[in-house]
Short mmCIF file of C-alpha atoms in Angstrom, two decimals:
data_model
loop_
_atom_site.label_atom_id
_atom_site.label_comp_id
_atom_site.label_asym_id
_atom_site.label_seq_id
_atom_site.Cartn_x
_atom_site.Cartn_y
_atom_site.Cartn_z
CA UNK A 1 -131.40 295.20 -25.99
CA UNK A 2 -128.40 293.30 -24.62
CA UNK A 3 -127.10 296.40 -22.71
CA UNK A 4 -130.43 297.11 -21.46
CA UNK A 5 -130.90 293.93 -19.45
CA UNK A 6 -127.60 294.01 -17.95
CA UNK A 7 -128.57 297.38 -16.49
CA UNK A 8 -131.51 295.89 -15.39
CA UNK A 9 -129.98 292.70 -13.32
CA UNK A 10 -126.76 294.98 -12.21
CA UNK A 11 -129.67 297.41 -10.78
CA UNK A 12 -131.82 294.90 -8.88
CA UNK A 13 -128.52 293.24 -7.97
CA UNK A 14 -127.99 296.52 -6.17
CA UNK A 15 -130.71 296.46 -4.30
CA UNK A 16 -130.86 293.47 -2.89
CA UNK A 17 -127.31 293.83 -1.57
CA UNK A 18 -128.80 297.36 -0.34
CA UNK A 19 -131.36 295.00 1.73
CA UNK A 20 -129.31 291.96 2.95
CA UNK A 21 -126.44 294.93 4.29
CA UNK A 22 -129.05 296.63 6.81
CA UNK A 23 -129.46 293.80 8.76
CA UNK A 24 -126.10 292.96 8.87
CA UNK A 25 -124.46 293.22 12.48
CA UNK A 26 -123.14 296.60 13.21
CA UNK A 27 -119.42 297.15 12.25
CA UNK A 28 -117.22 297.79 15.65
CA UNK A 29 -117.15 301.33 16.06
CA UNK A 30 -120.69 302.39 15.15
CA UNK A 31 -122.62 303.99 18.05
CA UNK A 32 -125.93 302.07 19.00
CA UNK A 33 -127.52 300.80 21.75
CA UNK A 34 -126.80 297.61 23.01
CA UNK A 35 -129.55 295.40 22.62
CA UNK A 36 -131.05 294.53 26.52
CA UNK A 37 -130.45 290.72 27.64
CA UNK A 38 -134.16 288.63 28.13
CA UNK A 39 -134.07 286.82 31.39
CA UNK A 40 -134.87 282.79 30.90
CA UNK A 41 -138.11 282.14 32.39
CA UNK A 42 -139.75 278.17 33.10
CA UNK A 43 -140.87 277.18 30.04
CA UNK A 44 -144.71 276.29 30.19
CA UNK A 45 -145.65 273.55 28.14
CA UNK A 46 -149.48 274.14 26.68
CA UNK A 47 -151.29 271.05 26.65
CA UNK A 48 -153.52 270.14 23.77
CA UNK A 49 -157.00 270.97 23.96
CA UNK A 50 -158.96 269.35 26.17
CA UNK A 51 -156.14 268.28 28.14
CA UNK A 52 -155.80 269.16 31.60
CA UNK A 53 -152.51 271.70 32.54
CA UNK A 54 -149.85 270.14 34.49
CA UNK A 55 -148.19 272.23 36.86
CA UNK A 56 -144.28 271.89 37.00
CA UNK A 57 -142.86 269.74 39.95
CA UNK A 58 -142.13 271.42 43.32
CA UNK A 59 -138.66 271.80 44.43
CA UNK A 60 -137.29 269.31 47.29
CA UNK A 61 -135.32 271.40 49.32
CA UNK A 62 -131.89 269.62 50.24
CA UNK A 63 -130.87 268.08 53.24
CA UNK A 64 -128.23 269.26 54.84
CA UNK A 65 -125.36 266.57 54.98
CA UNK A 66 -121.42 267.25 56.17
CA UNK A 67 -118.72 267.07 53.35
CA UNK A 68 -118.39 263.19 51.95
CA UNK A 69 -121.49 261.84 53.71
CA UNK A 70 -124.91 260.77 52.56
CA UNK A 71 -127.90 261.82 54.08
CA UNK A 72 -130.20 258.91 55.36
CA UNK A 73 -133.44 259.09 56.05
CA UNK A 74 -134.51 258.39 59.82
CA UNK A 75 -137.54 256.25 60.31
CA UNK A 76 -139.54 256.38 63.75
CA UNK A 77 -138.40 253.55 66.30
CA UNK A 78 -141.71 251.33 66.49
CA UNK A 79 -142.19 250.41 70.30
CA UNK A 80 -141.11 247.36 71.97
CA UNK A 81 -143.37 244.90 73.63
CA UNK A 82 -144.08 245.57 77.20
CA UNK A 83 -141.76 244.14 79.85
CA UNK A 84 -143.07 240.83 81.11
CA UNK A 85 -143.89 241.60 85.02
CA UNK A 86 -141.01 239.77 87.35
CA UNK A 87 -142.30 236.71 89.12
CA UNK A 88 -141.01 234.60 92.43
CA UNK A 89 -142.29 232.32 94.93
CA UNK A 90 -144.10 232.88 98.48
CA UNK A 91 -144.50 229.98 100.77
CA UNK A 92 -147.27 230.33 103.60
CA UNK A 93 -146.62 228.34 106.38
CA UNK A 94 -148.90 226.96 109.40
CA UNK A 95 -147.29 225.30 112.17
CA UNK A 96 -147.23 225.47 116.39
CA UNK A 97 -144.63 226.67 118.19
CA UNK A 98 -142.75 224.01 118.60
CA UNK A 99 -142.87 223.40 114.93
CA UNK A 100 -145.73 220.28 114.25
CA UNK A 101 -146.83 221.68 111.15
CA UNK A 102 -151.24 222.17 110.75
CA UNK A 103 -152.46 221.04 108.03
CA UNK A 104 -155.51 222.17 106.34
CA UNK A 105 -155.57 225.81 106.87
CA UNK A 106 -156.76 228.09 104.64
CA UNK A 107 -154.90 231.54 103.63
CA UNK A 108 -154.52 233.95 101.21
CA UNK A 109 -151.70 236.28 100.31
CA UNK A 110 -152.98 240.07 99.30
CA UNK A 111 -150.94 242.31 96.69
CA UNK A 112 -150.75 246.16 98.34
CA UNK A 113 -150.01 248.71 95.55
CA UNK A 114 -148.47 251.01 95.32
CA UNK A 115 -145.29 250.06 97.14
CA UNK A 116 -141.56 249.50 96.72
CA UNK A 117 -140.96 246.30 98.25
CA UNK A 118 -137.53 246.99 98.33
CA UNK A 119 -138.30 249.27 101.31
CA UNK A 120 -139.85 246.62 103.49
CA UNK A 121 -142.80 248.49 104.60
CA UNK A 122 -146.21 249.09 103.54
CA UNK A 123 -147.56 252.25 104.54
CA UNK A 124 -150.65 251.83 106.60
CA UNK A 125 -153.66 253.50 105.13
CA UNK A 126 -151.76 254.79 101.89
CA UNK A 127 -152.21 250.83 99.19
CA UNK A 128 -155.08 248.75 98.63
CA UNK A 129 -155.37 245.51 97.20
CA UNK A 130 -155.19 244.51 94.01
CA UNK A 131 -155.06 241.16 93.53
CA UNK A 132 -155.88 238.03 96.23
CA UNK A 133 -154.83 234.75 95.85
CA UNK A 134 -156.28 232.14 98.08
CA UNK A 135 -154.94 228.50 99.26
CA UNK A 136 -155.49 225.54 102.04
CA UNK A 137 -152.02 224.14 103.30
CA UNK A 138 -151.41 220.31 102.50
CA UNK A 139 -150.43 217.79 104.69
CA UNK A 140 -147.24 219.44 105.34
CA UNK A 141 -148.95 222.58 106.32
CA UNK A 142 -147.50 225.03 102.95
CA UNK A 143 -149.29 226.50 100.83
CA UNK A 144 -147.18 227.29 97.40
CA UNK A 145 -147.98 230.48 95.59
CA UNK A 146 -145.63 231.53 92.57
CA UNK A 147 -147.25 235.66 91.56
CA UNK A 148 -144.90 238.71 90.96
CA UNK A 149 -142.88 240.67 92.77
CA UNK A 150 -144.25 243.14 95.47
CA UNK A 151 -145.79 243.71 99.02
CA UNK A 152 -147.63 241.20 100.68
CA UNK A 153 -150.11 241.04 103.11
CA UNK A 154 -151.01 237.68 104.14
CA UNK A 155 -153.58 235.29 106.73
CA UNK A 156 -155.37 232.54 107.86
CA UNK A 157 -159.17 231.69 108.96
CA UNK A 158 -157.82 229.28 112.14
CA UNK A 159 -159.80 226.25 112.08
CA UNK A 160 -162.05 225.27 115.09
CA UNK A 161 -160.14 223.83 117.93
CA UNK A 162 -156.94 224.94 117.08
CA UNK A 163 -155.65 228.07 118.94
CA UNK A 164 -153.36 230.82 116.55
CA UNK A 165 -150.67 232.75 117.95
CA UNK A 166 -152.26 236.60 117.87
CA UNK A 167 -149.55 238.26 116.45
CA UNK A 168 -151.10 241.31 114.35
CA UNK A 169 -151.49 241.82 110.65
CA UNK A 170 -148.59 239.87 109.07
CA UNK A 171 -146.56 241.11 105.84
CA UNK A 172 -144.00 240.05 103.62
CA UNK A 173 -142.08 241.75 100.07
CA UNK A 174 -140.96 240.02 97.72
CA UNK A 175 -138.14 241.80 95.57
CA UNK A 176 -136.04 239.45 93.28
CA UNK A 177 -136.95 238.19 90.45
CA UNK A 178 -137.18 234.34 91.11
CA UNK A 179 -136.67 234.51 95.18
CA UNK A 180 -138.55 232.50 97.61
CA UNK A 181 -140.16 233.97 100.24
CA UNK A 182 -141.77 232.62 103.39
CA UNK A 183 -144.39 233.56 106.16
CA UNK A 184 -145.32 231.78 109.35
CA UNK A 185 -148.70 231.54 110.44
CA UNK A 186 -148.37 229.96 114.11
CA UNK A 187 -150.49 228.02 116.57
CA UNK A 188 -150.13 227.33 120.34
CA UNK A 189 -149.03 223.86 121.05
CA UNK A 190 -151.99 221.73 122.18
CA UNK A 191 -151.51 220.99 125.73
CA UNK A 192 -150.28 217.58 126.18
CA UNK A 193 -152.87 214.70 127.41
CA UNK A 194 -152.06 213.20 130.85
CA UNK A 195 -150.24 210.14 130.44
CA UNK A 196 -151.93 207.29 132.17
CA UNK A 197 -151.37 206.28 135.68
CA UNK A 198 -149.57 203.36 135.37
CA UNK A 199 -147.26 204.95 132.69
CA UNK A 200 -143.65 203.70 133.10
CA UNK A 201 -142.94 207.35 132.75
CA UNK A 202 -145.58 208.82 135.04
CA UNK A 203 -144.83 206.53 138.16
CA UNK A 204 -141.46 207.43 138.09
CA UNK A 205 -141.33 211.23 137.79
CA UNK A 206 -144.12 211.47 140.32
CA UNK A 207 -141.89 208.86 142.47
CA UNK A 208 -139.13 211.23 141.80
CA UNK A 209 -137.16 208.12 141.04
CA UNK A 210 -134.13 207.26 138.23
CA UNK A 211 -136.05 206.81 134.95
CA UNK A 212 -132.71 205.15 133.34
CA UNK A 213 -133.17 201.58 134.49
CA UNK A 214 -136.11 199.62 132.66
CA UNK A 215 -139.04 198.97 135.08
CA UNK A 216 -141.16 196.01 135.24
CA UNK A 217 -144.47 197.37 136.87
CA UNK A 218 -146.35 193.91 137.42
CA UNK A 219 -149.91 195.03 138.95
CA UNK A 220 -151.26 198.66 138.51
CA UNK A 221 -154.86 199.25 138.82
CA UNK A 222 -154.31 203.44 138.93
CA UNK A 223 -154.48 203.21 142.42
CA UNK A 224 -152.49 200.48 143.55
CA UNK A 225 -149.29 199.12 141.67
CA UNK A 226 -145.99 196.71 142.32
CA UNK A 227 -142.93 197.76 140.51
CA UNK A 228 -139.62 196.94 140.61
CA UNK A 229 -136.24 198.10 137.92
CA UNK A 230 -133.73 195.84 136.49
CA UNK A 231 -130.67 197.46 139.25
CA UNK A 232 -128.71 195.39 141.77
CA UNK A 233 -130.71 194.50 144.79
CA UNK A 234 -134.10 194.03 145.89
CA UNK A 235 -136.16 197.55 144.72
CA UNK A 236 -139.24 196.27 144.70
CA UNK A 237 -142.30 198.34 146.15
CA UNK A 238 -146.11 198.91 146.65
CA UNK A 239 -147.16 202.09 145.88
CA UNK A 240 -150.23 203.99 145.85
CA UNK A 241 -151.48 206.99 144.16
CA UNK A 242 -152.76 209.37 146.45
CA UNK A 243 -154.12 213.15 145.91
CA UNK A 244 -152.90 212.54 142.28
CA UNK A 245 -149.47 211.40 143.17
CA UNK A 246 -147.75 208.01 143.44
CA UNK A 247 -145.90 207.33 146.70
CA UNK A 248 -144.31 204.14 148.23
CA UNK A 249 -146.59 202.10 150.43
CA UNK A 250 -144.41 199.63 151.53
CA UNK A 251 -140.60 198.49 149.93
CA UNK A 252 -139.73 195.27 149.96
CA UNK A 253 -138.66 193.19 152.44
CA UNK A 254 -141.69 194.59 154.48
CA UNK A 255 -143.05 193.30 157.91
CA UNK A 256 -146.84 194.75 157.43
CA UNK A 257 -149.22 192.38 157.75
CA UNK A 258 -152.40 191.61 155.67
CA UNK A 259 -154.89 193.18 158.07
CA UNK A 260 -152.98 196.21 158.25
CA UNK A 261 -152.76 196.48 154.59
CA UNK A 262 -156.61 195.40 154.04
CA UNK A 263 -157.39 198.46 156.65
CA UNK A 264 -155.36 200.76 154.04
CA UNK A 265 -157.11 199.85 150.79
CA UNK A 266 -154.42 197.59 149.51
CA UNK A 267 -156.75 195.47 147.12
CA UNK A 268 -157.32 191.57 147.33
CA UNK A 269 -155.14 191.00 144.30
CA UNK A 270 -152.11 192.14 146.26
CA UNK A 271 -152.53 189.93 148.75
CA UNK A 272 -149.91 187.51 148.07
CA UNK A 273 -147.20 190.45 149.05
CA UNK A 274 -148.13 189.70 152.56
CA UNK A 275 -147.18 187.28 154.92
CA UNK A 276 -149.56 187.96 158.52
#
């Protein structure tokens, strides 16, 4: 009985040594295939049921950087306000000739676009206006406007009575930011009144006299006049205006006599300048 278990558990020791040795690795030297390689593959990872697949992250594709540098990312430049338009002064002013300024005139000053006014010239028939700014000149005859920089076109409406200088459309440009620009708008001097008669000044240029010395003029009726002029001597005269000139009737010392003189026109108030 003894013996006949041993056989027994040496036999099916056998065989399962018989088993576990075929799947041994082969002993170098034996001919078989080589077993092929698998190539890796993304694992998938199933969801659960019920749960929605997720697909696998796309690949960011590097950026491109030189050796020892870091790659920034560049973010649009936002743009800037936009520049504030230069500004500068114009002065408009009315005067005459001589220079008396006018006072209140009114004018206006008249933006032509497009044009450069560094050029100095607007190019007739090629801008139009855009923009108009109106004033009335003050006492010192200026009007003040402070507007941008540009061509100008500028005027007047002349008030009545007054007589402006016709000089053609007027212009000015004005080019740096902050300048001060100026345009004259000119009247004819008014012609001066006719001094009166008896004038100091009168009687002497029409008497074609030395206006230097002071004159006492002690009757003048704008026909008749005495006058005399603080010199050495006795200067004293008549004189009557004629034709619209003064001219010496008598000097003095005189020898014309009072009938004579009444015969001329001298008046009664002059009579005590003659002696027959």
């Amino acid at each position: 009985m003894r013996k006949t278990w041993i056989g027994v558990v040496a036999g099916v020791t056998a065989l399962f040594l018989a088993g576990c040795g075929a799947g041994d690795p082969q002993v170098s030297g034996t001919s078989s295939a080589a077993r092929p390689t698998s190539t890796s593959r993304p694992s998938v990872v199933t969801p659960p049921s019920g749960a929605p697949a997720t697909a696998a992250p796309a690949t960011v594709a590097p950026i491109d950087t030189a050796p020892g540098t870091t790659a920034v990312p560049t973010t649009p430049a936002q743009p800037g306000p936009p520049p504030t338009p230069t500004t500068g002064t114009v002065v408009l002013r009315t005067a005459t000739l001589s220079g008396v300024p006018v006072p209140g005139v009114p004018v206006y000053l008249s933006l032509q676009q497009p044009c450069d006014p560094a050029s100095h010239d607007i190019p007739v028939g090629e801008t139009t206006e855009t923009q108009r700014l109106d004033g009335v000149t003050d006492t010192s005859g200026l009007a003040v406007f402070t507007t941008v920089t540009g061509c100008y076109r500028f005027g007047m409406t002349a008030p009545a009575g007054t007589d402006p200088v016709p000089e053609g459309m007027h212009s000015l440009f004005l080019v740096d930011q902050g300048a001060t620009v100026t345009g004259q708008l000119r009247f004819q001097d008014a012609a001066p009144e006719p001094a009166p008669a008896c004038a100091e000044s009168t009687i002497e240029t029409e008497l074609g006299v030395d206006p230097a010395p002071a004159a006492d003029i002690g009757e003048c009726d704008g026909q008749w006049a005495v006058i005399s002029w603080a010199t050495p001597g006795d200067n004293q005269r008549i004189i009557t205006r004629t034709s619209g000139t003064w001219t010496t009737y008598v000097l003095f010392p005189h020898t014309t006599c009072w009938d004579t003189a009444t015969a001329d026109g001298v008046p009664d108030s002059l009579r005590r300048y003659f002696n027959c």
